[in-house]
XYZ file of C-alpha atoms in Angstrom:
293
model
C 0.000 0.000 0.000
C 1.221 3.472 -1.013
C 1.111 6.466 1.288
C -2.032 8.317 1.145
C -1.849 11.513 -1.090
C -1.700 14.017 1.966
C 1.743 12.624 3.593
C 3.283 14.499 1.120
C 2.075 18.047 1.837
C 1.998 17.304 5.468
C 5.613 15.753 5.177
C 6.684 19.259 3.518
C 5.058 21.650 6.473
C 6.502 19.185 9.083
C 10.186 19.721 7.698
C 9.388 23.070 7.361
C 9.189 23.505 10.849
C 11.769 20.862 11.896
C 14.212 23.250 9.831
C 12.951 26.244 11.959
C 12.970 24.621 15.252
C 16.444 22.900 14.953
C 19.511 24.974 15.613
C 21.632 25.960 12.520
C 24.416 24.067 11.137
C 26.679 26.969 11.996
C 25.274 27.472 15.362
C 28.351 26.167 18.309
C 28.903 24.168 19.037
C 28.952 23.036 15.085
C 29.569 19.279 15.947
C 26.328 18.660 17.626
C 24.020 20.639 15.309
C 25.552 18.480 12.375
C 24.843 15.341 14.133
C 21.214 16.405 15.075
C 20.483 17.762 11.421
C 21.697 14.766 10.111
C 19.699 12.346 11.823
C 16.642 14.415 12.057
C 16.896 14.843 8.354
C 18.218 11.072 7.213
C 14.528 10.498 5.917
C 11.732 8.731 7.432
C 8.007 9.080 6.809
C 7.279 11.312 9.750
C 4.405 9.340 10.418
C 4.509 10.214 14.837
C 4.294 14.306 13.552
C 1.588 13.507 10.740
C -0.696 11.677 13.222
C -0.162 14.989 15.494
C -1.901 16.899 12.340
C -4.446 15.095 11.255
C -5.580 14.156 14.559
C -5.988 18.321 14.916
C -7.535 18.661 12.060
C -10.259 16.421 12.881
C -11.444 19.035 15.420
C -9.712 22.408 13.255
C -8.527 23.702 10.416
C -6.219 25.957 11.614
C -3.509 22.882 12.567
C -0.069 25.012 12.464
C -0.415 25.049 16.823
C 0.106 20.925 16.529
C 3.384 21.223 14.785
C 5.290 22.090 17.875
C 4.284 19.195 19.662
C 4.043 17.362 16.590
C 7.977 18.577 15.988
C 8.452 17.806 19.717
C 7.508 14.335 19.309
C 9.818 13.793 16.295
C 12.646 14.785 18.087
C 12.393 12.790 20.690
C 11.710 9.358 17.749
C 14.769 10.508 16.316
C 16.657 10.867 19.477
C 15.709 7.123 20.641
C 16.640 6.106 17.289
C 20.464 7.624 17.243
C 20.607 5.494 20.868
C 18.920 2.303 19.606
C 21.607 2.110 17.332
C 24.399 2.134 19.288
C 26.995 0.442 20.120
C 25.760 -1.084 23.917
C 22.226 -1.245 21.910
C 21.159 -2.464 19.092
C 24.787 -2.445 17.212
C 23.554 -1.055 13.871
C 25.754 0.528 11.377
C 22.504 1.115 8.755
C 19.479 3.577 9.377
C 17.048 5.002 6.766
C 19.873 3.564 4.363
C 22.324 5.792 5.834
C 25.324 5.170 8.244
C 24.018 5.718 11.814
C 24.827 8.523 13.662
C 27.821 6.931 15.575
C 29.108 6.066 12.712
C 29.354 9.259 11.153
C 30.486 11.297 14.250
C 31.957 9.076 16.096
C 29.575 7.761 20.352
C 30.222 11.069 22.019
C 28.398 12.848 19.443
C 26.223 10.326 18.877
C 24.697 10.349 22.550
C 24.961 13.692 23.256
C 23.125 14.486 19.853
C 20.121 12.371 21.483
C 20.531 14.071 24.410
C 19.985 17.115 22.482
C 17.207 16.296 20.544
C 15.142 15.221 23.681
C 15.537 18.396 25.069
C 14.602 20.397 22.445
C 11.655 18.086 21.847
C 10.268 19.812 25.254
C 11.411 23.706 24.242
C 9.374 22.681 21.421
C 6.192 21.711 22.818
C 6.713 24.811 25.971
C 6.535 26.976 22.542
C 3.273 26.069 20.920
C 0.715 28.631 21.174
C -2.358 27.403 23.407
C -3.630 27.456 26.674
C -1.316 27.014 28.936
C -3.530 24.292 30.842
C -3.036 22.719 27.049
C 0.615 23.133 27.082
C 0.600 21.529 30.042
C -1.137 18.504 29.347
C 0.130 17.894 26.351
C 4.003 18.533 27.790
C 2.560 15.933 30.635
C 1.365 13.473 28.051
C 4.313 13.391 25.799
C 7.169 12.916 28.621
C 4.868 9.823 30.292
C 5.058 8.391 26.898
C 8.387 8.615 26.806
C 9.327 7.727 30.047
C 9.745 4.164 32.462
C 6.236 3.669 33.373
C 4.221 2.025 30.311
C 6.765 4.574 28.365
C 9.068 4.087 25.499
C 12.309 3.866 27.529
C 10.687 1.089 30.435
C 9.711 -0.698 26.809
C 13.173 -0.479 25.433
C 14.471 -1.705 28.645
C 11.958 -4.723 28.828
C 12.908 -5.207 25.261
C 16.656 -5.576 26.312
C 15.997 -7.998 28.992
C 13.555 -10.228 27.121
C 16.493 -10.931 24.750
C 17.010 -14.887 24.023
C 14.394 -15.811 26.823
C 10.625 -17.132 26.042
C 8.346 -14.278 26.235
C 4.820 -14.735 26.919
C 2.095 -12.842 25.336
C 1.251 -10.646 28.384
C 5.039 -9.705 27.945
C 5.328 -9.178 24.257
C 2.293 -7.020 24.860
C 3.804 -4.653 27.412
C 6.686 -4.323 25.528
C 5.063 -3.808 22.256
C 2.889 -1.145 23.851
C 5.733 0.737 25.596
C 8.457 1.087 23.166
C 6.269 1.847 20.639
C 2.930 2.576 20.653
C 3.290 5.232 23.849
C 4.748 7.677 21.349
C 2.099 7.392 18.859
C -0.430 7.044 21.130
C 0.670 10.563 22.478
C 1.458 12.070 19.287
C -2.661 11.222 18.604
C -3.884 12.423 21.752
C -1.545 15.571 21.384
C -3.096 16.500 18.285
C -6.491 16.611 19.848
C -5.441 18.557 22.862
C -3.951 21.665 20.778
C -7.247 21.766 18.630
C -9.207 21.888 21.753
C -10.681 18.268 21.960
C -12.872 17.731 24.787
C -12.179 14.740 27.248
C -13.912 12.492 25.938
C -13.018 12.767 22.432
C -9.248 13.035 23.808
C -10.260 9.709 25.769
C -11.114 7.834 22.463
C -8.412 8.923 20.862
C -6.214 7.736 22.834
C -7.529 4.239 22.699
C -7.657 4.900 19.034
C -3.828 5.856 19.141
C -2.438 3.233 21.331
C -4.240 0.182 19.454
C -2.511 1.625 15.692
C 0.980 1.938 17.827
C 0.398 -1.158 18.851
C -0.023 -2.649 15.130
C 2.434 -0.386 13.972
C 5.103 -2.300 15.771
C 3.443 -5.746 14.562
C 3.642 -4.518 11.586
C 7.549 -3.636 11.708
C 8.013 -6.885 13.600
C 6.630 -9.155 10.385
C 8.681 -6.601 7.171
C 11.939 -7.428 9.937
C 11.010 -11.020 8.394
C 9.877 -10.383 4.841
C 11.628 -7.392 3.531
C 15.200 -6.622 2.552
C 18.156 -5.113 4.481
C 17.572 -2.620 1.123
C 13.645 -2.193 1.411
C 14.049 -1.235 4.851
C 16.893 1.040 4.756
C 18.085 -0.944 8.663
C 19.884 -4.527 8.802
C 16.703 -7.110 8.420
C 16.412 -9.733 10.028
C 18.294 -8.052 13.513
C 15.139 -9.505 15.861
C 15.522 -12.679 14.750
C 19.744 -12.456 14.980
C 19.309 -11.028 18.564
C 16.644 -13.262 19.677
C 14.300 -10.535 19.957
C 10.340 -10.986 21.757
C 8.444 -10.109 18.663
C 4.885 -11.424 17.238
C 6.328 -13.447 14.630
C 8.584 -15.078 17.455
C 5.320 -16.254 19.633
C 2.666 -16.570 17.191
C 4.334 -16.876 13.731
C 3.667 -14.972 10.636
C 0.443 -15.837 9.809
C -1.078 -15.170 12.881
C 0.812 -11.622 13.126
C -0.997 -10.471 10.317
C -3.870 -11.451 11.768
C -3.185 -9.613 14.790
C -1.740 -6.464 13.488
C -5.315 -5.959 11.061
C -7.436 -6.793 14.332
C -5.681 -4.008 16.145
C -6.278 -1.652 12.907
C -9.871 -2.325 12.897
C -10.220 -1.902 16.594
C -8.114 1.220 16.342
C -10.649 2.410 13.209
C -13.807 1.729 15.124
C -12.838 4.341 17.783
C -13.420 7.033 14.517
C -16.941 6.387 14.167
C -18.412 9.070 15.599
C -16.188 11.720 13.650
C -17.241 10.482 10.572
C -15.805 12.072 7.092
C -13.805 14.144 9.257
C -11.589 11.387 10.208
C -10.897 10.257 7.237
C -7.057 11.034 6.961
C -6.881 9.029 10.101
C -8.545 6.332 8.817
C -6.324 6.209 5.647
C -2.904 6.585 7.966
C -4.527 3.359 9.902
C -4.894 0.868 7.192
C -1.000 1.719 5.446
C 0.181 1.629 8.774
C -0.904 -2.457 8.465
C -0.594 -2.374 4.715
C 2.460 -0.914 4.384
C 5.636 -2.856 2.770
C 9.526 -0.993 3.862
């Protein structure tokens, strides 16, 4: 499945402000700002910042508010990214088809470039213009995802530990949901809290963002299998080399693809009630499942 026509324009305005947010090239120290602008900018379908908009745009039309957090979020996927691929982590010289970050600059740079990026991720989000109970919330939201508790980093952790051991499906769960889907399930409810969503839409939405995280990384877990080194632009097959806890692992292929379009249509159910306006959403669901690398 191809991306849906929109990416592309929303792609282009979420660049656009990366490129505004981000330091210069020039700025000292030069070093770091390289590093960051290099990884930030090594590709990727910005599909965390995307959600961020269209989930606005469900409620407004006026969505440029959501790029900050939106941005935010983005940094802080690329910054886990530049660390995943480290040395003491994940060991991978390939990223988006590109040498990682430590490979071009060298650890120092490399960590301290994520350490960067995840603290502009919050000046970021401190600068969009709403409410300040919004800022707030959403600030709150987005550093829970990211965090130990149900959070990408306690998922990354879990993910580390679960290496070359049987995993059962309560465990592949928790991981799955915390190293991945907490981002994108905050990047979702995010969106809805700088358009002014009300509780309960910012309630569904987040049940609506968690269960497409939570295929998302299903998904990735069955192209590791199926697709290239090339199509992915990462080393394939690294889950199964490092005896990872992934669907495929526990319930084979078959039944992964079963599992990642059950999540999808759980995840698209939760639109109902927003009808045609939720369209975009819908679309960004079903080639989130779809998609090939």
């Amino acid at each position: 499945m191809k991306l849906p026509a929109f990416f592309e324009e929303d792609r282009l305005s979420v660049d656009a402000a990366l490129e505004r947010l981000l330091p210069a090239e020039s700025a000292q120290p030069v070093s770091i700002h390289s590093a960051m602008r290099y990884s930030v900018f090594a590709g990727g379908k910005r599909i965390r910042p995307i959600l961020c908009l269209e989930t606005a745009r469900v409620f407004t039309s006026d969505v440029m508010p959501a790029l900050y957090p939106a941005c935010g979020i983005e940094f802080i996927h690329t910054y886990s990214l530049i660390h995943d691929d480290l040395p003491a982590l994940d060991n991978d010289d390939l990223r988006r088809g590109k040498p990682t970050c430590h490979k071009k600059f060298g650890e120092a740079i490399a960590i301290l470039a994520g350490d960067a990026l995840l603290t502009l991720a919050f000046e970021s989000i401190g600068a969009a213009p709403v409410a300040p109970e919004r800022r707030v919330a959403i600030l709150t939201e987005v550093a829970t995802s990211a965090g130990t508790i149900r959070g990408m980093v306690g998922g990354q952790v879990a993910d580390i530990e679960a290496e070359g051991k049987r995993v059962d499906p309560q465990m592949l769960e928790y991981i799955h949901l915390s190293k991945t889907a907490a981002l994108i399930r905050a990047s979702v409810v995010a969106g809805a809290l700088c358009a002014g969503a009300g509780p309960e839409d910012v309630a569904r939405l987040r049940r609506f963002g968690e269960m497409i995280g939570w295929a998302f990384q299903v998904t990735d877990d069955i192209l590791d299998v199926e697709e290239s080194s090339v199509a992915l632009g990462k080393t394939a097959g690294k889950d199964i080399a490092q005896q990872k806890a992934t669907y495929p692992a526990v319930y084979g292929l078959e039944r992964s693809h079963e599992i990642a379009k059950e999540l999808a249509t759980k995840a698209i159910a939760e639109l109902a009630p927003y009808a045609e306006r939720a369209e975009r959403l819908r679309e960004i669901a079903e080639f989130l499942v779809l998609r090939r690398a």
